[in-house]
JSON list of C-alpha atoms in Angstrom, two decimals:
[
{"chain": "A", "resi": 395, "resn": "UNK", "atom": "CA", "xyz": [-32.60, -20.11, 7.18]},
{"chain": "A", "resi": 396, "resn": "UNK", "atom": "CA", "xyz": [-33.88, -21.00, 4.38]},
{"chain": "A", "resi": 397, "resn": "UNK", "atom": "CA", "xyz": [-36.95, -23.26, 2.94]},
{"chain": "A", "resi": 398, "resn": "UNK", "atom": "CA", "xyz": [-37.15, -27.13, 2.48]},
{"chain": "A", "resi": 399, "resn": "UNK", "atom": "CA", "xyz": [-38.68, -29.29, 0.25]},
{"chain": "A", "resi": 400, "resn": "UNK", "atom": "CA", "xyz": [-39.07, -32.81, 0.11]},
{"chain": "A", "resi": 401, "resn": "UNK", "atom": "CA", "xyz": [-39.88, -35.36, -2.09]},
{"chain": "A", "resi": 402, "resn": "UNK", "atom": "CA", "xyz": [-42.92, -37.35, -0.75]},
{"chain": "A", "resi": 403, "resn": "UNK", "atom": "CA", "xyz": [-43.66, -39.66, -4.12]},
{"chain": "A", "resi": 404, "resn": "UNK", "atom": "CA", "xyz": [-42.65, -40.45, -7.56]},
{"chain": "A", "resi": 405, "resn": "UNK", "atom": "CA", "xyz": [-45.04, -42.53, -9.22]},
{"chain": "A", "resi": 406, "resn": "UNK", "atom": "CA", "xyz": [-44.43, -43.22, -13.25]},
{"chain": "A", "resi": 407, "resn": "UNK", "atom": "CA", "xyz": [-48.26, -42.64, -14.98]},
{"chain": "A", "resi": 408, "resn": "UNK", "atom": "CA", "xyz": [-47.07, -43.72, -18.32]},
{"chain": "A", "resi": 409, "resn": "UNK", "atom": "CA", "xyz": [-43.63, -44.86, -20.30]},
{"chain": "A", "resi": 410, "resn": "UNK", "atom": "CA", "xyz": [-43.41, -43.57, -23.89]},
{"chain": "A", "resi": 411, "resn": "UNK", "atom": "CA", "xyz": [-40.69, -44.26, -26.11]},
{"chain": "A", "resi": 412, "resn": "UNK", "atom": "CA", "xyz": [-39.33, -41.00, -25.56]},
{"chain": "A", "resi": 413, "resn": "UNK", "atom": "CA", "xyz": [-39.84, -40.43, -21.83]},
{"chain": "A", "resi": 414, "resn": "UNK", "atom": "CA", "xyz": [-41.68, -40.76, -18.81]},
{"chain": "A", "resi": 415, "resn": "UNK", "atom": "CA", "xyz": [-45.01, -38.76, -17.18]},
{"chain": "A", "resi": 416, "resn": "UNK", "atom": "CA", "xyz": [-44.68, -39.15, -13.64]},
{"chain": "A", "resi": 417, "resn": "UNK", "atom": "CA", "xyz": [-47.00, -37.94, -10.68]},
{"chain": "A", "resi": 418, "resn": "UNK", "atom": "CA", "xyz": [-44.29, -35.81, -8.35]},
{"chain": "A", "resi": 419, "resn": "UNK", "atom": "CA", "xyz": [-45.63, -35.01, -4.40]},
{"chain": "A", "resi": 420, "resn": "UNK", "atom": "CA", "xyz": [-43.25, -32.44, -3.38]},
{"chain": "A", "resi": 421, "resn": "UNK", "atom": "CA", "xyz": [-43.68, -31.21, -0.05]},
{"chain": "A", "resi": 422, "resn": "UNK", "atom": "CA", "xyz": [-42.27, -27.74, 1.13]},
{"chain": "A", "resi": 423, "resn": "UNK", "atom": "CA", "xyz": [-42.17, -26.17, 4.63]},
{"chain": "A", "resi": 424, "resn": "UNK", "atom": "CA", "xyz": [-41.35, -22.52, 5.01]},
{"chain": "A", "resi": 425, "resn": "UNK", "atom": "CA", "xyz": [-39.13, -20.66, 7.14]},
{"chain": "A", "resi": 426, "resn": "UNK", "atom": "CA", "xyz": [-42.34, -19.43, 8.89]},
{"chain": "A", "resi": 427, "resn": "UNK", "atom": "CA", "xyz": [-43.39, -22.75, 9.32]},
{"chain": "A", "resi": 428, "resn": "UNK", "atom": "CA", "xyz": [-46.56, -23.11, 6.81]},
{"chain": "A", "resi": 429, "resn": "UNK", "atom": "CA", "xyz": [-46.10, -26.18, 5.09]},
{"chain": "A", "resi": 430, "resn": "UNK", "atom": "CA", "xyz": [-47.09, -26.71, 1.01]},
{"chain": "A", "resi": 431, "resn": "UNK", "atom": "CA", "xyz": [-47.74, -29.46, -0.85]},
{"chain": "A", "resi": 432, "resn": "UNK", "atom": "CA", "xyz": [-47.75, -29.89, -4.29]},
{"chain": "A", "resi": 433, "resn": "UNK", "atom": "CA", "xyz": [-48.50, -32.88, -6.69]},
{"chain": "A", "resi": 434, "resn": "UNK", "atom": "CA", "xyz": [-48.29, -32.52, -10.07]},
{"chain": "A", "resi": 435, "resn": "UNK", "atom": "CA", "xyz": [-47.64, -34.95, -13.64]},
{"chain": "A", "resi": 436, "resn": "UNK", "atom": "CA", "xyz": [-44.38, -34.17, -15.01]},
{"chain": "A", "resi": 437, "resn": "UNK", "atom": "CA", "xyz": [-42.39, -35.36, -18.37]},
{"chain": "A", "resi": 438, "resn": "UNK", "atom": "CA", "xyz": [-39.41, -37.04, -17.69]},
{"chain": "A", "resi": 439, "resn": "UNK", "atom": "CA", "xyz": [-37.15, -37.21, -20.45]},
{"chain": "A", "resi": 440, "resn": "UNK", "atom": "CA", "xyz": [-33.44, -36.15, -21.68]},
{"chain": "A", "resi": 441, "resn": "UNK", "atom": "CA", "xyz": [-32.08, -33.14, -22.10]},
{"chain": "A", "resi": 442, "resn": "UNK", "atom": "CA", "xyz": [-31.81, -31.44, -24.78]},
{"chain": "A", "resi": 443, "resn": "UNK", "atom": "CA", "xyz": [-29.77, -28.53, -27.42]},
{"chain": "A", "resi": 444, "resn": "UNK", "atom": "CA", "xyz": [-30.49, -25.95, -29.99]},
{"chain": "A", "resi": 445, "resn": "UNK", "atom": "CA", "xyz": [-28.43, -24.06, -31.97]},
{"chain": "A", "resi": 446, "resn": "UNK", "atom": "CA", "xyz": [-29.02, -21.04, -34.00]},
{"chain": "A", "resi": 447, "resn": "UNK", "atom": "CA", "xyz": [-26.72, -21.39, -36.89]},
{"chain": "A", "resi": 448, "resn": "UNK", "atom": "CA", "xyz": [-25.41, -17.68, -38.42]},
{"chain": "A", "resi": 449, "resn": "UNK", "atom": "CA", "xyz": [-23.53, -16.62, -41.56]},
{"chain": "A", "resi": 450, "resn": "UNK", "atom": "CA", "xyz": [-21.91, -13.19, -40.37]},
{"chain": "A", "resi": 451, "resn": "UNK", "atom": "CA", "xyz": [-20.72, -12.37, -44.06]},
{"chain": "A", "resi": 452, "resn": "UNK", "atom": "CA", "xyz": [-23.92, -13.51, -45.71]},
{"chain": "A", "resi": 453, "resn": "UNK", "atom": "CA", "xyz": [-25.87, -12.19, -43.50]},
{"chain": "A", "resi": 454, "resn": "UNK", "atom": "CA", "xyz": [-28.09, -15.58, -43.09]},
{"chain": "A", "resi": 455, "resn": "UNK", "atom": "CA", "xyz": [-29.14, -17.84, -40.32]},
{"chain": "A", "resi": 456, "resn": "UNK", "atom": "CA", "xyz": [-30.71, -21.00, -40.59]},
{"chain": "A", "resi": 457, "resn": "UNK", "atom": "CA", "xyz": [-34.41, -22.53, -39.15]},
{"chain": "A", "resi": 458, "resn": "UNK", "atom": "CA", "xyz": [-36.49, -25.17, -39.23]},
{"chain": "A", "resi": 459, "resn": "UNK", "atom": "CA", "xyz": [-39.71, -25.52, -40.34]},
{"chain": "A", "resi": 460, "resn": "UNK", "atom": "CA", "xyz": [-41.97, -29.22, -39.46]},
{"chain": "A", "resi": 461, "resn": "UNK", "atom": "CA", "xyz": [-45.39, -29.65, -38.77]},
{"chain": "A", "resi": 462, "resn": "UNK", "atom": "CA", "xyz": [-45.72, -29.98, -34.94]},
{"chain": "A", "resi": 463, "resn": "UNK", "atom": "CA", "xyz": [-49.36, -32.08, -33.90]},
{"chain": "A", "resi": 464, "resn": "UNK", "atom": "CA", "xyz": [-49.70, -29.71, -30.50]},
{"chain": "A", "resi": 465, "resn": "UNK", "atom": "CA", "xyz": [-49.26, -26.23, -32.58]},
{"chain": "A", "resi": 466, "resn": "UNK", "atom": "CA", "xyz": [-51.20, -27.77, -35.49]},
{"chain": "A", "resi": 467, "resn": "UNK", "atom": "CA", "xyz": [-53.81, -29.03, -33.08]},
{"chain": "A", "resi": 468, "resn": "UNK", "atom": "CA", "xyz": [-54.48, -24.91, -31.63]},
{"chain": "A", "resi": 469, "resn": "UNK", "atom": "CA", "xyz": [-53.27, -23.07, -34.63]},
{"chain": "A", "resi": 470, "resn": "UNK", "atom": "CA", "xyz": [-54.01, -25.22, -37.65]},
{"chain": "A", "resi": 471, "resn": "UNK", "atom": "CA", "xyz": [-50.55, -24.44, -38.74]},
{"chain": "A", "resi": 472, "resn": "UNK", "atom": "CA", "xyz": [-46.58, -24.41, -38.32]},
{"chain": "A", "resi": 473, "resn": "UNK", "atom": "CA", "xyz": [-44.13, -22.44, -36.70]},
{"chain": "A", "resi": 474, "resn": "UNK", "atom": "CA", "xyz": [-40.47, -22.07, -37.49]},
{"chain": "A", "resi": 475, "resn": "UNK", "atom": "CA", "xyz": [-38.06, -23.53, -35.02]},
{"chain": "A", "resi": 476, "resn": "UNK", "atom": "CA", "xyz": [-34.57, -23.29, -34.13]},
{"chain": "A", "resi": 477, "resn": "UNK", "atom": "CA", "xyz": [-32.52, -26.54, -34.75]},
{"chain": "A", "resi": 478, "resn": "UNK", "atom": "CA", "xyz": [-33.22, -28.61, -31.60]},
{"chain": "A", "resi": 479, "resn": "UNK", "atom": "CA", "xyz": [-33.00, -32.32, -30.44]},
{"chain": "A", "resi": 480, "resn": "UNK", "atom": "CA", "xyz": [-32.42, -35.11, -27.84]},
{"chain": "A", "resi": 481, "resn": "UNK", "atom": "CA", "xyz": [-28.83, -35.43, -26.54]},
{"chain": "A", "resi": 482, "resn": "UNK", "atom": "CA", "xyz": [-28.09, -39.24, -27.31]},
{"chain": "A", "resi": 483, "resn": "UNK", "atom": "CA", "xyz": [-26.41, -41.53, -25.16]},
{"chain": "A", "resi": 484, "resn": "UNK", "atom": "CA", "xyz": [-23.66, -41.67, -27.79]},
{"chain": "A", "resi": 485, "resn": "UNK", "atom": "CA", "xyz": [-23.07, -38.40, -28.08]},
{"chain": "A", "resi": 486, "resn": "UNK", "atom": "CA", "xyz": [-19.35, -37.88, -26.30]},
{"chain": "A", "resi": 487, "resn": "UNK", "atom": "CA", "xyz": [-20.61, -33.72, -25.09]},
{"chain": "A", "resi": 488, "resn": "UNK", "atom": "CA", "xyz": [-23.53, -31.31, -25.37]},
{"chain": "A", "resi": 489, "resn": "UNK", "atom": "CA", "xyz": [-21.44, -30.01, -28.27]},
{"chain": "A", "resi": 490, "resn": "UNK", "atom": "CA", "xyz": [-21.39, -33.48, -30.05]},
{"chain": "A", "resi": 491, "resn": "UNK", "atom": "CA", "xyz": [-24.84, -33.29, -29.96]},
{"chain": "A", "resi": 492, "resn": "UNK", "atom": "CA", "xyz": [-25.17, -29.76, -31.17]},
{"chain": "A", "resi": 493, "resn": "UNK", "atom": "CA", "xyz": [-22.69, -31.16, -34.19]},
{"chain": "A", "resi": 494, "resn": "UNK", "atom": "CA", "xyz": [-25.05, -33.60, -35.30]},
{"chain": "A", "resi": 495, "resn": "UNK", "atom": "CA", "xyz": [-28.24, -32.37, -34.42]},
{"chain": "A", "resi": 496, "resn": "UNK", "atom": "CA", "xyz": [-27.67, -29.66, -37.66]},
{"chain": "A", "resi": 497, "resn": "UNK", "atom": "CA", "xyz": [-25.49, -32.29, -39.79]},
{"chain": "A", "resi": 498, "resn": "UNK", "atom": "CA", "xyz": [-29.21, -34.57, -39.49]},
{"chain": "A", "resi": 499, "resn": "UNK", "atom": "CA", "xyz": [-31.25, -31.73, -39.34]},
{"chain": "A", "resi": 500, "resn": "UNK", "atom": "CA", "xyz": [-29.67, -28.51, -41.81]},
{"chain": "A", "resi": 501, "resn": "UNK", "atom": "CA", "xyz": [-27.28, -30.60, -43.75]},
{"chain": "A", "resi": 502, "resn": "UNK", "atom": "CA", "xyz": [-24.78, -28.33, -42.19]},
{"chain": "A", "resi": 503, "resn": "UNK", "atom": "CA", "xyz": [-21.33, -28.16, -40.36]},
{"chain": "A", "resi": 504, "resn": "UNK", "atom": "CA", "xyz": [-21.30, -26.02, -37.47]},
{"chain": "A", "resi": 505, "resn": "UNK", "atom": "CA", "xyz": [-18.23, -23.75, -36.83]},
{"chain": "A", "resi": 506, "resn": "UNK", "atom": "CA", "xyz": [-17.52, -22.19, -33.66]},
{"chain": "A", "resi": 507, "resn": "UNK", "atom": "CA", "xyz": [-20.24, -23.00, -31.26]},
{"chain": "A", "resi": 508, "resn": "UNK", "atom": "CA", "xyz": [-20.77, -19.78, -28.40]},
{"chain": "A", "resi": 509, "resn": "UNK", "atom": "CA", "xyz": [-22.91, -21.69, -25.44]},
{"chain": "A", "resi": 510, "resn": "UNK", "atom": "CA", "xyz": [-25.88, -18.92, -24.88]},
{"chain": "A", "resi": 511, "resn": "UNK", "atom": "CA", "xyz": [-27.17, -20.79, -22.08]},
{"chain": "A", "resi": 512, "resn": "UNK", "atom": "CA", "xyz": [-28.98, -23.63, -20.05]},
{"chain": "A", "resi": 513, "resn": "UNK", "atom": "CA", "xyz": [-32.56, -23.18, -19.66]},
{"chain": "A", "resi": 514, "resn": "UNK", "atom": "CA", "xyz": [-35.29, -25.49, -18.06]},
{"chain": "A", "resi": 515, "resn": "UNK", "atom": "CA", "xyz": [-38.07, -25.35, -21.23]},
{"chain": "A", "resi": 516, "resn": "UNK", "atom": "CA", "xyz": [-41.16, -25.51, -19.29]},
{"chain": "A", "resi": 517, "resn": "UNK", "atom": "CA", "xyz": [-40.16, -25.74, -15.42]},
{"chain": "A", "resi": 518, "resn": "UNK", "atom": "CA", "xyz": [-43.56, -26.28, -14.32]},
{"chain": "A", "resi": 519, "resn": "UNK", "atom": "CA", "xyz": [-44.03, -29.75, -16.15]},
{"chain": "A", "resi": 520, "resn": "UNK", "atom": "CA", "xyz": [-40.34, -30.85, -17.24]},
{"chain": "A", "resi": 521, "resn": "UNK", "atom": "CA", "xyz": [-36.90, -32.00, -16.20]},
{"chain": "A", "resi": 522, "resn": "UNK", "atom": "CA", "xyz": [-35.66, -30.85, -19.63]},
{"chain": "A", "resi": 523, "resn": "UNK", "atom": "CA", "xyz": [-32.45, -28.79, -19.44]},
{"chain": "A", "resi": 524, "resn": "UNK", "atom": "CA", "xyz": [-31.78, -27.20, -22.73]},
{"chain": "A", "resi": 525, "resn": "UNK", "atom": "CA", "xyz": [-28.60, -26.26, -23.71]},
{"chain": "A", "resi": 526, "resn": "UNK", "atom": "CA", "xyz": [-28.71, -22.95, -26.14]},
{"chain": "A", "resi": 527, "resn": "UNK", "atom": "CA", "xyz": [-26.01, -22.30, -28.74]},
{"chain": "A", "resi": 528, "resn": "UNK", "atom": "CA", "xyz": [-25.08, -19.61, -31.13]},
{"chain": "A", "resi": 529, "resn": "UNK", "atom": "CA", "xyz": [-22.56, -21.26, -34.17]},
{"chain": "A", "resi": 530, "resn": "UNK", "atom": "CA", "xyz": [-20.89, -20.05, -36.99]},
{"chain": "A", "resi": 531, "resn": "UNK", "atom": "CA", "xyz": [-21.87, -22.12, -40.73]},
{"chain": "A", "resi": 532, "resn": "UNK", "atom": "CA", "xyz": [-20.93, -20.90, -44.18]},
{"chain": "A", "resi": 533, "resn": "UNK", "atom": "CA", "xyz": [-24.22, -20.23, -46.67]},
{"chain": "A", "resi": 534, "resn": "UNK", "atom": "CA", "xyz": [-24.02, -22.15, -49.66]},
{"chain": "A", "resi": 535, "resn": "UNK", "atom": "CA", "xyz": [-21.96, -25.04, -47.54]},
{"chain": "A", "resi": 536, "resn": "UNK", "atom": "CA", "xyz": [-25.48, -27.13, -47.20]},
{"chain": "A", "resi": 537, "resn": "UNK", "atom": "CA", "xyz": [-25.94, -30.62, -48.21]},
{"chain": "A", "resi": 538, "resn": "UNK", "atom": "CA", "xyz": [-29.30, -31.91, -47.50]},
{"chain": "A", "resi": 539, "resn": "UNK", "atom": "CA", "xyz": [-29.22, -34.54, -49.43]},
{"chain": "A", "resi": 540, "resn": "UNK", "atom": "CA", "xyz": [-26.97, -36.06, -46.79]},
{"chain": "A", "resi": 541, "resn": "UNK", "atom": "CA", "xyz": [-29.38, -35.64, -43.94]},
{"chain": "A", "resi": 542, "resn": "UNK", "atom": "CA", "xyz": [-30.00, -38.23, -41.24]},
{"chain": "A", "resi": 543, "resn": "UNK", "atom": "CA", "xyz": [-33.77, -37.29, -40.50]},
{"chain": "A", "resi": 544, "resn": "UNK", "atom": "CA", "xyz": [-35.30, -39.54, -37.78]},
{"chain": "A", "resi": 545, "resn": "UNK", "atom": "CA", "xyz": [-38.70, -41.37, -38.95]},
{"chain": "A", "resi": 546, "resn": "UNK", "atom": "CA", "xyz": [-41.18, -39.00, -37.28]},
{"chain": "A", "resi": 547, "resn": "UNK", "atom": "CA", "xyz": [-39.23, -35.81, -38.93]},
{"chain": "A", "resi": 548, "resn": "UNK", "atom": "CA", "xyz": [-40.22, -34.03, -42.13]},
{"chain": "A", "resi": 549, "resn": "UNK", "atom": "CA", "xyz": [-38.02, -31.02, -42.16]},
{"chain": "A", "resi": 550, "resn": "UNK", "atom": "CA", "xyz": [-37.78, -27.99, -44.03]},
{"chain": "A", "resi": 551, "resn": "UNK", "atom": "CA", "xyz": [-34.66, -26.13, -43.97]},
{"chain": "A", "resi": 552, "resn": "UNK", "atom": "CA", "xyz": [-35.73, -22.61, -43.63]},
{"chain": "A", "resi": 553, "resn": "UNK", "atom": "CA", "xyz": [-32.06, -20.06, -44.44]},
{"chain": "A", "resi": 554, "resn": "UNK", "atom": "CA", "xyz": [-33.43, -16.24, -44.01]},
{"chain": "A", "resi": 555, "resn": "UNK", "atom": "CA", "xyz": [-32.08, -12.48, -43.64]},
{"chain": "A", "resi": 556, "resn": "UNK", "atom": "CA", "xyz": [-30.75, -11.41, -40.12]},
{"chain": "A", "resi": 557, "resn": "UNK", "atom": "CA", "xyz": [-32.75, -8.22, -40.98]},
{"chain": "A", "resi": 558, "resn": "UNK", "atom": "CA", "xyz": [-35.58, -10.81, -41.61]},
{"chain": "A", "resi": 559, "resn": "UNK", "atom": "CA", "xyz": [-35.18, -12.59, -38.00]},
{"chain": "A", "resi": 560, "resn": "UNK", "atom": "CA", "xyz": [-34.80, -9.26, -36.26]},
{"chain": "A", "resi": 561, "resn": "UNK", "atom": "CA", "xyz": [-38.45, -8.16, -38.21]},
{"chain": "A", "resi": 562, "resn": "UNK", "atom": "CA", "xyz": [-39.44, -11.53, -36.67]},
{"chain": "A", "resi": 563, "resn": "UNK", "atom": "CA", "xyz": [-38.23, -10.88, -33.50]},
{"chain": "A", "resi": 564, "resn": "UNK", "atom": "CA", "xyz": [-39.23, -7.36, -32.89]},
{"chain": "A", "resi": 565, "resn": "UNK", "atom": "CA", "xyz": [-42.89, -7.84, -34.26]},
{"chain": "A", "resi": 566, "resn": "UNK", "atom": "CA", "xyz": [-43.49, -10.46, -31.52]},
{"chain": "A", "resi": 567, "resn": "UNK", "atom": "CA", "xyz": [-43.88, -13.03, -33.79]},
{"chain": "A", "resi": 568, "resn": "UNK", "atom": "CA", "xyz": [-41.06, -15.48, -32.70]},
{"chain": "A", "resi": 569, "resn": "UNK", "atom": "CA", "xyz": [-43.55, -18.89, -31.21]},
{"chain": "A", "resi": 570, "resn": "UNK", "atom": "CA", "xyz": [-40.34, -21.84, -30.74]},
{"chain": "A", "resi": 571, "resn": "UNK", "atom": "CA", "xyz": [-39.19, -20.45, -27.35]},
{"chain": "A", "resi": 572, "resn": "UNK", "atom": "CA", "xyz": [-35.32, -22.08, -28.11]},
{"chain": "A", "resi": 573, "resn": "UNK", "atom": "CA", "xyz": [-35.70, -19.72, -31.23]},
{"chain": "A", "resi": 574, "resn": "UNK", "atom": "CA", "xyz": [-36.86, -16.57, -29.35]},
{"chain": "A", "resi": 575, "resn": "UNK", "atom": "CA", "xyz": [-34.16, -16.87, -26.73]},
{"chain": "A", "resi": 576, "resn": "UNK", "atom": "CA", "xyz": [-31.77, -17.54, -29.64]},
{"chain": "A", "resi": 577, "resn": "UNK", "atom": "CA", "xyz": [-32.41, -14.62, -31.65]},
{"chain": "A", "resi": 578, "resn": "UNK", "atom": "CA", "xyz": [-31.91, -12.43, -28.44]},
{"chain": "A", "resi": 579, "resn": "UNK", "atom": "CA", "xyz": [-29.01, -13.35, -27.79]},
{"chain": "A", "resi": 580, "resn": "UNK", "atom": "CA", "xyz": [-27.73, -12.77, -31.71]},
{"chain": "A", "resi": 581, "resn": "UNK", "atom": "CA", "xyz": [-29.20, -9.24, -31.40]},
{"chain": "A", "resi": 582, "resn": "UNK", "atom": "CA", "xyz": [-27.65, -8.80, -28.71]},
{"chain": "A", "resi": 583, "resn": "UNK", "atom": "CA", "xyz": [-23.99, -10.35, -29.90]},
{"chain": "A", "resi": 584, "resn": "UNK", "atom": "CA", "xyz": [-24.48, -8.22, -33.17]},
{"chain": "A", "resi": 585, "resn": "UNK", "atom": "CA", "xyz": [-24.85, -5.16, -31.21]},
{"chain": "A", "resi": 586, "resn": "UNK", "atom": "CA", "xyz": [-22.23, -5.09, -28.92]},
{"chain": "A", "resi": 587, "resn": "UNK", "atom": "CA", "xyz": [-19.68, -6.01, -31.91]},
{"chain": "A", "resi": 588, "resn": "UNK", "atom": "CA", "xyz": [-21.62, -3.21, -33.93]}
]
């Protein structure tokens, strides 16, 4: 046996331009019989894909760098990011999206992409899947002058040291979650072919 849940209500709070927040009433009865119910706002909105670009001969990898209002709001500051967006109704795959997600973004073209994984963001208050990816670019290759930036974006293309992201990563000071789980994964690529 096993536990059930059921959906009770779905009421939409508010409709944004780039989602819903909807009140959820999930209601779950255990194998023991106690029953638990649960209602909570949650965003609504499409999935998602980031992509750690990498430059195994250079050495490089490529991050973003905007100013975010919720990590300006408790940290007065910025963070960098991994290359991350919506996937669009017009993309044809999660990998089309990947594509031009970094051609808007990094000014780049991706190479081989290696899927990393798909991850729920923030599973407590999101539908969100996002779908990781590792991809080969070529340093030097860049051309942001031909970047498609959407009207809220101001984006600074960050390219840095492996060495550097591994400082990053093993000093705990990795905040974009798609970039921490990112970087793992490299690390972790790097040293098995190493």
């Amino acid at each position: 046996m096993s536990d059930s849940h059921e959906l009770l209500s779905r009421e939409t709070l508010c409709s944004l331009q780039k989602g819903t927040i909807d009140q959820v009433t999930v209601r779950t009865i255990h194998d023991d019989g106690r029953e638990h119910v649960i209602s909570e706002p949650v965003w609504a909105d499409r999935d998602s894909i980031a992509v750690l670009p990498y430059d195994e001969k250079a050495g490089t990898v490529l991050l973003v760098r905007q100013l975010r209002t919720a990590v300006f709001l408790r940290d007065q500051g910025v963070i960098l990011e991994a290359c991350a967006g919506g996937i669009e109704k017009t993309d044809a795959s999660v990998e089309d999206a990947c594509r031009r997600e970094a051609e808007e973004e990094l000014g780049v073209s991706l190479g081989a992409l290696e899927r990393v994984a798909q991850v729920f963001i923030n599973p407590a208050r999101m539908v969100e899947k996002a779908n990781l990816f590792l991809a080969s670019y070529q340093s030097g290759q860049q051309h942001p002058e031909e970047r498609q930036q959407d009207e809220d974006e101001d984006i600074e293309v960050v390219e840095i040291s492996i060495g550097d992201l591994k400082l990053l990563l093993e000093g705990g000071n990795i905040r974009c979650p798609r970039l921490l789980m990112l970087s793992q994964a490299l690390m972790y690529r790097a040293g098995q072919m190493g």
